[in-house]
Coordinates of C-alpha atoms in Angstrom, one line a residue:
X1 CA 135.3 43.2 102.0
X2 CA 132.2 45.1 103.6
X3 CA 130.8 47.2 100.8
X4 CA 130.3 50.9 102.3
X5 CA 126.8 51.9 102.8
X6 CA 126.0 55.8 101.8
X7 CA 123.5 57.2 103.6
X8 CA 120.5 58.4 100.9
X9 CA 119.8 61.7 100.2
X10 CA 116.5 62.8 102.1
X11 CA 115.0 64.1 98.5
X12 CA 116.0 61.1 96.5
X13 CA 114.4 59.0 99.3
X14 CA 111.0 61.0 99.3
X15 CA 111.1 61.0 95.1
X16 CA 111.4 57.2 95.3
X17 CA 108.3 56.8 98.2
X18 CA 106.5 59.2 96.2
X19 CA 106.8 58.0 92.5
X20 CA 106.4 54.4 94.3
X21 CA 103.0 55.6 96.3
X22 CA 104.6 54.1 99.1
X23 CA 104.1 50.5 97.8
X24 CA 106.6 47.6 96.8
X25 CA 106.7 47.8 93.1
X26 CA 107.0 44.0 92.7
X27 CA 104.1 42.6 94.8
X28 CA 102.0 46.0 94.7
X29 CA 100.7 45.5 98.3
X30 CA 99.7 48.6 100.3
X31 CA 100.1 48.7 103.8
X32 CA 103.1 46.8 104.6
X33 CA 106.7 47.7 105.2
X34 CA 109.0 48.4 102.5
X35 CA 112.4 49.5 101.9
X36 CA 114.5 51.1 99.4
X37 CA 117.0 48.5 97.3
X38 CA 119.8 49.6 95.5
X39 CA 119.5 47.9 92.5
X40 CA 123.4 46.7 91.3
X41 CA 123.3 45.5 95.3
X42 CA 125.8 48.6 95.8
X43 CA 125.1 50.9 98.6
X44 CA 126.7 53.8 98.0
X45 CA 125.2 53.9 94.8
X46 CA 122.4 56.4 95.1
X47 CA 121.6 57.7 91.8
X48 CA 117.5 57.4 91.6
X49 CA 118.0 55.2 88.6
X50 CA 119.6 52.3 90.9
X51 CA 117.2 52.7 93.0
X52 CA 113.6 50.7 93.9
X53 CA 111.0 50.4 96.6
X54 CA 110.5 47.0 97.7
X55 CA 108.9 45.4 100.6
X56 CA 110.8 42.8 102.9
X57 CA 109.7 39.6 101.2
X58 CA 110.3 40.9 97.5
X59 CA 113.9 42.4 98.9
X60 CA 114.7 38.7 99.9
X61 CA 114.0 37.6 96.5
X62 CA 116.4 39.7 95.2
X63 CA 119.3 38.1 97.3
X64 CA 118.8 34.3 96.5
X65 CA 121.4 33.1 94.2
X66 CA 121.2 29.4 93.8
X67 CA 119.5 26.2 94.4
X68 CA 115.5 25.6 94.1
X69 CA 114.4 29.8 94.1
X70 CA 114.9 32.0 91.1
X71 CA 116.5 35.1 91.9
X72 CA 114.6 38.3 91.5
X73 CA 117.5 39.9 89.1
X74 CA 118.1 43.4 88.6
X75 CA 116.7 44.0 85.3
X76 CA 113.6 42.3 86.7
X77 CA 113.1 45.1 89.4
X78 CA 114.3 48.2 86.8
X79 CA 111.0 46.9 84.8
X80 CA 108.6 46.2 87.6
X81 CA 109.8 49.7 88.8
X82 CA 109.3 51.4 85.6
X83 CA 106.2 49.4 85.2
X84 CA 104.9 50.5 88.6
X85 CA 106.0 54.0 88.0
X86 CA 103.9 54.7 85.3
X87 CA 100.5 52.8 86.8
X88 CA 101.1 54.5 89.8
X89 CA 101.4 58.3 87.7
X90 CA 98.3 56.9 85.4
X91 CA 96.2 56.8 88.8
X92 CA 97.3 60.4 89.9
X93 CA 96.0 61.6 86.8
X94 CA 93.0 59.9 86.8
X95 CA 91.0 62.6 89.2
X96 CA 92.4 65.2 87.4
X97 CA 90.6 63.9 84.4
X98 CA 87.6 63.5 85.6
X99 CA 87.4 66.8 87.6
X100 CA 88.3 68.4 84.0
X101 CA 85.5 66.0 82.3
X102 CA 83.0 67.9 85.3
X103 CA 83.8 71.3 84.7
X104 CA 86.4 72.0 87.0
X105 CA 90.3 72.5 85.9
X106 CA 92.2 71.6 88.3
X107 CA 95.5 72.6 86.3
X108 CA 94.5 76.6 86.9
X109 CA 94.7 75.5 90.7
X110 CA 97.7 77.5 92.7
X111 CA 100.5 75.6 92.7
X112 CA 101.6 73.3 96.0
X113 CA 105.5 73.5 95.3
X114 CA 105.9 77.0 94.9
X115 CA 108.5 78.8 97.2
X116 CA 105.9 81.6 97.9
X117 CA 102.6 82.5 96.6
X118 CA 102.4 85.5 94.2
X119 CA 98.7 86.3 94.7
X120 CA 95.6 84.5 97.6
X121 CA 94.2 81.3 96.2
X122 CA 91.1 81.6 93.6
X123 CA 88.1 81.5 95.8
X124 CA 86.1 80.8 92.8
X125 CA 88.1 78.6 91.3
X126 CA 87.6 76.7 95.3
X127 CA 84.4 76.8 95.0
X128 CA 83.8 75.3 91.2
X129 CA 86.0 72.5 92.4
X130 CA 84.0 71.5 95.7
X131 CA 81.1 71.6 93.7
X132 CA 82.5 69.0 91.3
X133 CA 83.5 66.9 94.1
X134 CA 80.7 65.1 94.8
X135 CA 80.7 64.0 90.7
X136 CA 84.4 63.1 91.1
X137 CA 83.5 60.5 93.7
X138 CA 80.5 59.0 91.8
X139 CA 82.5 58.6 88.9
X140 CA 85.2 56.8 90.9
X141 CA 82.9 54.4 92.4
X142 CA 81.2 53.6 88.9
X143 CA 84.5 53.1 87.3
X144 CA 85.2 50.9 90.3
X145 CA 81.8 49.3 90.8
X146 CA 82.3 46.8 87.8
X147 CA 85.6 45.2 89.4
X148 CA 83.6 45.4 92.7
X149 CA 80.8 43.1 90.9
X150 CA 83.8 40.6 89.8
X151 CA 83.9 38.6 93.1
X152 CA 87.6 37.8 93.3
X153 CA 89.1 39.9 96.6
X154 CA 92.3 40.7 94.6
X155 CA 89.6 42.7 92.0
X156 CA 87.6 44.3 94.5
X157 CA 90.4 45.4 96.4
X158 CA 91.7 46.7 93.4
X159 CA 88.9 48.8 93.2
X160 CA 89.3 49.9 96.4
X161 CA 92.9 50.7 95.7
X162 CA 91.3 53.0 92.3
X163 CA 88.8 55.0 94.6
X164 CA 91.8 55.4 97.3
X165 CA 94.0 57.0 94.5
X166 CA 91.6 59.2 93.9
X167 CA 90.2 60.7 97.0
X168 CA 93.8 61.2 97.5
X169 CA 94.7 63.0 94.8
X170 CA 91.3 65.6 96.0
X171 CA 93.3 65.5 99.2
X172 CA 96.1 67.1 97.4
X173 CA 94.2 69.4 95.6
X174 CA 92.1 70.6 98.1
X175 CA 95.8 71.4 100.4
X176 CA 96.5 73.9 97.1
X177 CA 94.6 76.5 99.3
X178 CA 96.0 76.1 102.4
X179 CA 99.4 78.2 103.5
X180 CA 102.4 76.9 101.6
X181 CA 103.9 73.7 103.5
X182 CA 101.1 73.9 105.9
X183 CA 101.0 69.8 106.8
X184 CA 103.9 69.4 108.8
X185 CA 106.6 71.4 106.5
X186 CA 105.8 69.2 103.8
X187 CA 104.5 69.3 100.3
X188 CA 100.8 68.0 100.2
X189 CA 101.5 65.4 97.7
X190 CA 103.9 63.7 100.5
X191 CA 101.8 64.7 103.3
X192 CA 99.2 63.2 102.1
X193 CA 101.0 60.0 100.3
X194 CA 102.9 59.2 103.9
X195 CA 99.4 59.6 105.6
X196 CA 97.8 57.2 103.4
X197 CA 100.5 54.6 103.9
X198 CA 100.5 54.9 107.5
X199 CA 96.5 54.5 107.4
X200 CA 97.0 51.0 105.5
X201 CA 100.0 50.0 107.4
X202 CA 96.9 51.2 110.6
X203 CA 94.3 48.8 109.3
X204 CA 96.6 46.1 108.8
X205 CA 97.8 45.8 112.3
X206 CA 94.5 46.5 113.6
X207 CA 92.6 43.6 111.1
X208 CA 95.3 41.3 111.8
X209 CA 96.6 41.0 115.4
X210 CA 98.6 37.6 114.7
X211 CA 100.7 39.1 111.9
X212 CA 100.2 40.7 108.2
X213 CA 98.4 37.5 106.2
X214 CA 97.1 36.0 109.3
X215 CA 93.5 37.0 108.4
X216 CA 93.5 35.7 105.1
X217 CA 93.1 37.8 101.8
X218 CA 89.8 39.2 103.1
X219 CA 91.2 40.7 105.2
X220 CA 93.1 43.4 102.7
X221 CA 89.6 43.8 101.4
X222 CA 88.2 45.3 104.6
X223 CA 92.0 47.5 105.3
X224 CA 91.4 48.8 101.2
X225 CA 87.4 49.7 101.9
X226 CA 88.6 51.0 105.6
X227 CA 91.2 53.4 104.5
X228 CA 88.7 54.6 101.0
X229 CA 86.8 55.5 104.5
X230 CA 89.0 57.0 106.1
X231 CA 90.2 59.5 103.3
X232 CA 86.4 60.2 102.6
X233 CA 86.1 61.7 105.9
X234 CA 89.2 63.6 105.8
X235 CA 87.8 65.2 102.6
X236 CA 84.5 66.0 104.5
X237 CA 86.5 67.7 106.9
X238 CA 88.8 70.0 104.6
X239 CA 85.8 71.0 102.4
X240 CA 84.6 72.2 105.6
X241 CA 86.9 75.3 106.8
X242 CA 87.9 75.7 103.3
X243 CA 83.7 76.1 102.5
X244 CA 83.4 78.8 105.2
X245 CA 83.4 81.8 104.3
X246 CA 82.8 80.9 100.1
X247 CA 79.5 83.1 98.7
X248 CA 76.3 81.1 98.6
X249 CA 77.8 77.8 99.6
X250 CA 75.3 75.6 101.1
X251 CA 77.3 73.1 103.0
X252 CA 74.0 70.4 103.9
X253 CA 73.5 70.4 100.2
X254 CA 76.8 69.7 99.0
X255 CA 77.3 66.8 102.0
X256 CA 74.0 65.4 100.8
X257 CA 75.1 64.8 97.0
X258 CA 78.7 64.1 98.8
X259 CA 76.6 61.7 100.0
X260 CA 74.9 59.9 97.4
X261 CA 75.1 56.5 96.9
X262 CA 76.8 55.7 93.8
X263 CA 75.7 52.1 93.2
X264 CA 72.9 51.7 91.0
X265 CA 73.5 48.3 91.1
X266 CA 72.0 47.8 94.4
X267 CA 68.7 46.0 93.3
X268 CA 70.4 43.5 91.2
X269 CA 68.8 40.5 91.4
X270 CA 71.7 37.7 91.8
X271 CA 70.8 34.3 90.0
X272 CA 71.2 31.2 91.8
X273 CA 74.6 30.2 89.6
X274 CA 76.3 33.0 91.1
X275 CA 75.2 32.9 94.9
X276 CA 78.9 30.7 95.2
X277 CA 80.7 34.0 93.9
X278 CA 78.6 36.8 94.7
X279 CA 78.7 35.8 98.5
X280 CA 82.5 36.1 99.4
X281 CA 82.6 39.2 101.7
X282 CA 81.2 40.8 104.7
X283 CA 78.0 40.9 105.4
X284 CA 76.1 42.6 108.1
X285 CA 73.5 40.2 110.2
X286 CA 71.7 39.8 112.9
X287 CA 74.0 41.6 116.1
X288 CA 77.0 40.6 114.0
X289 CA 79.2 40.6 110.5
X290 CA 79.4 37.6 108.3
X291 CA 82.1 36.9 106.3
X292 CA 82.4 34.5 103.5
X293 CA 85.8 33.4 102.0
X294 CA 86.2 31.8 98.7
X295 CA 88.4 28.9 100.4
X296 CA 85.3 27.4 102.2
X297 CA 85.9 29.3 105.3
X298 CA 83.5 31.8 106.8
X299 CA 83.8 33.8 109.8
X300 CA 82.2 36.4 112.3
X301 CA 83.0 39.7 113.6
X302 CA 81.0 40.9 116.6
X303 CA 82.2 44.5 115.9
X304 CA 83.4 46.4 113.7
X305 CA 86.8 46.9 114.8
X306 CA 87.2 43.2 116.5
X307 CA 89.2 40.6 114.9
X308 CA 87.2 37.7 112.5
X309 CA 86.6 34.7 114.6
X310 CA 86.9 31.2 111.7
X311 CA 88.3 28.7 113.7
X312 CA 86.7 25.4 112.1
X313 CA 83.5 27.3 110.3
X314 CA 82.6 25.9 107.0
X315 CA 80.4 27.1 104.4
X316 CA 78.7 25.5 101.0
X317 CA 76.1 26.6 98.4
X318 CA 73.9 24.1 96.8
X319 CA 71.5 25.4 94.5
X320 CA 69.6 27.9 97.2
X321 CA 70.6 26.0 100.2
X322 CA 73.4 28.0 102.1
X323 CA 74.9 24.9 104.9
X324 CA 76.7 26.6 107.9
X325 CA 78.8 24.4 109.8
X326 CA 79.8 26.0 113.4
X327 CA 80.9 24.7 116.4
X328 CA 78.5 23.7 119.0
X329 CA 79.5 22.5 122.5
X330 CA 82.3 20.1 122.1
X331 CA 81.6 19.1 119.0
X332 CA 80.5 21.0 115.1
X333 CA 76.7 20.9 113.9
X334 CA 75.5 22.7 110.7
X335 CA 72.6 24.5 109.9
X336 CA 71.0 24.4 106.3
X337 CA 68.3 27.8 105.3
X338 CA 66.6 28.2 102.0
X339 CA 68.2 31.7 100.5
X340 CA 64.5 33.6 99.5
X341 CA 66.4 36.5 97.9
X342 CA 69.7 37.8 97.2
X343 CA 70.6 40.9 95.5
X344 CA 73.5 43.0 95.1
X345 CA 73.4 44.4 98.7
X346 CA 70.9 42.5 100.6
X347 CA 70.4 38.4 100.9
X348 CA 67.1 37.2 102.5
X349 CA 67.2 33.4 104.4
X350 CA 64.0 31.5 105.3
X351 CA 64.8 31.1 109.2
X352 CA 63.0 33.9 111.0
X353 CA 63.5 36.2 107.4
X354 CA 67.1 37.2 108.7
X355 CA 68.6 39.8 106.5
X356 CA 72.5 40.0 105.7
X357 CA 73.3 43.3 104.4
X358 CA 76.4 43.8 102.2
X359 CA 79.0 45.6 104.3
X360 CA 82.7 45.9 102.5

């Protein structure tokens, strides 16, 4: 007998994508398409509590019942749900804190669920917090500089994932002086969580052109560091209006410490032992981008936006040897330069002092 499907409420659905960031709560991978699974496999079972996000592949898991593959069971997905709930609140939080650890209090900001406002937005209170904006965003980046440093992509795109959260979550903030429901009807906390997702789900398609995971795991590297990009700008562009007509704002001073580069690692000096490791990513050279992956492969990216060419490119590191293997007519020949320096941001090879400069 077909079970009957209920169709689910519009505000359960957007409490679930919300509380869920818009992410399968099993796998945790941003950017790819996701639906909502009634958990006792009952459809017209909507109460939140049965409820969880998961992408296509996870939601498969969930239906195999026998043979070689263990089912994914409900009481499995009620704990990765819970799990992911509360990492995915603990984020959300995270720029609060540290806007309240700069000076600013965000929790005396006016309100972005209210009905109506009783009284115009604080233009004071606007102001202490753009000024705090550019420490929010340092902080972020140091907090996620040391899992940057770690060398595995899952880590550094973690990191990614930390400083996303957070420019975010300014996002939000920031809409709290804007007209009520002024981004498309909605409340700035979905706005903005939807617009995320649809810039991940973006990169994705645009990084990968033969399907999500054709490009390798680097590739979700690059789609984390392009969307931390992309919400950057946006919140160069709200400060902006919003900055107008505040009292003795100067807006090229606060986009210079916006600004500010927040690695102080930079001039690291990388020992030979970890050239291997500290080498996996994109680096910019000579009319093109490198990129390194830690399975052997490298590849190159003529621009910024064109897909990475690997085909049969193989790389090694022997003490400070770096061996490129490439094709070359009908056949493969490989190339072997002495590595004269290599820091956090910048390695230096022997032929013709060519510089690769770290671009994420």
């Amino acid at each position: 007998m077909a079970k009957i499907r209920t169709p689910i409420p519009g505000a359960t659905a957007a409490n679930i994508l919300f509380r869920s960031d818009r992410t399968c709560c099993i796998c945790r991978e941003r950017g790819i398409p996701t639906q909502i699974h009634h958990i006792d496999e009952d459809p017209s079972n909507n109460d939140p509590n049965n409820l969880a996000l998961l992408c296509l592949h996870c939601h498969e898991e969930t239906q195999i019942s026998g043979g070689f593959g263990r089912k994914l069971d409900a009481l499995q997905v009620v704990q990765f749900r819970n799990d992911w709930f509360e990492r995915v609140q603990k984020r959300r939080d995270t720029a609060d804190e540290i806007a309240a650890a700069k000076g600013a209090v965000p929790a005396n900001k006016p309100s972005t669920k209210s009905v109506r406002r009783a009284e115009l937005p604080n233009p004071q209170k606007l102001k202490n917090y753009i000024l705090t904006l550019p420490a929010i965003r340092l902080d972020a980046y140091g907090r996620a500089q040391s899992l940057w440093d770690k060398g595995g992509t899952s880590t550094q795109r973690q990191g990614c994932y930390d400083v996303v959260d957070i420019l975010e979550q300014i996002l939000i903030t920031l809409a709290s002086w804007y007209p009520l429901h002024h981004f498309d009807g909605l409340a700035p906390e979905e706005y903005f969580n939807a617009m995320t997702a649809s810039r991940f789900a973006w990169h994705h398609a645009r990084m990968e052109p033969n399907g999500y995971g054709s490009a390798g795991t680097m590739a979700r590297l690059f789609v984390a560091d392009a969307v931390m990009n992309d919400l950057e700008k946006m919140v160069e562009k709200m400060v902006e209006p919003l900055s107008m007509h505040l009292e003795d704002f100067d807006d090229f001073q606060w986009m210079k410490a916006w600004k500010v580069n927040s690695d102080s690692s930079a001039n690291e000096v990388v020992e030979f032992k970890d050239y291997p490791k500290r080498i996996l990513g994109r680096w910019l050279g000579p009319r093109k981008y490198v990129i390194f992956f830690a399975d052997g492969r490298w590849g190159v990216q003529r621009n910024e936006d064109d897909s990475i060419e690997i085909g049969e490119r193989r790389w090694r590191i022997e003490g400070d040897k770096l061996f490129l293997t490439f094709p070359r007519g009908t056949g493969l020949s490989t190339s072997e330069s002495t590595i004269t320096s290599f820091t956090a941001k910048q390695f230096v090879t022997e032929d013709h002092s060519t510089k690769y400069e770290w671009a994420p």
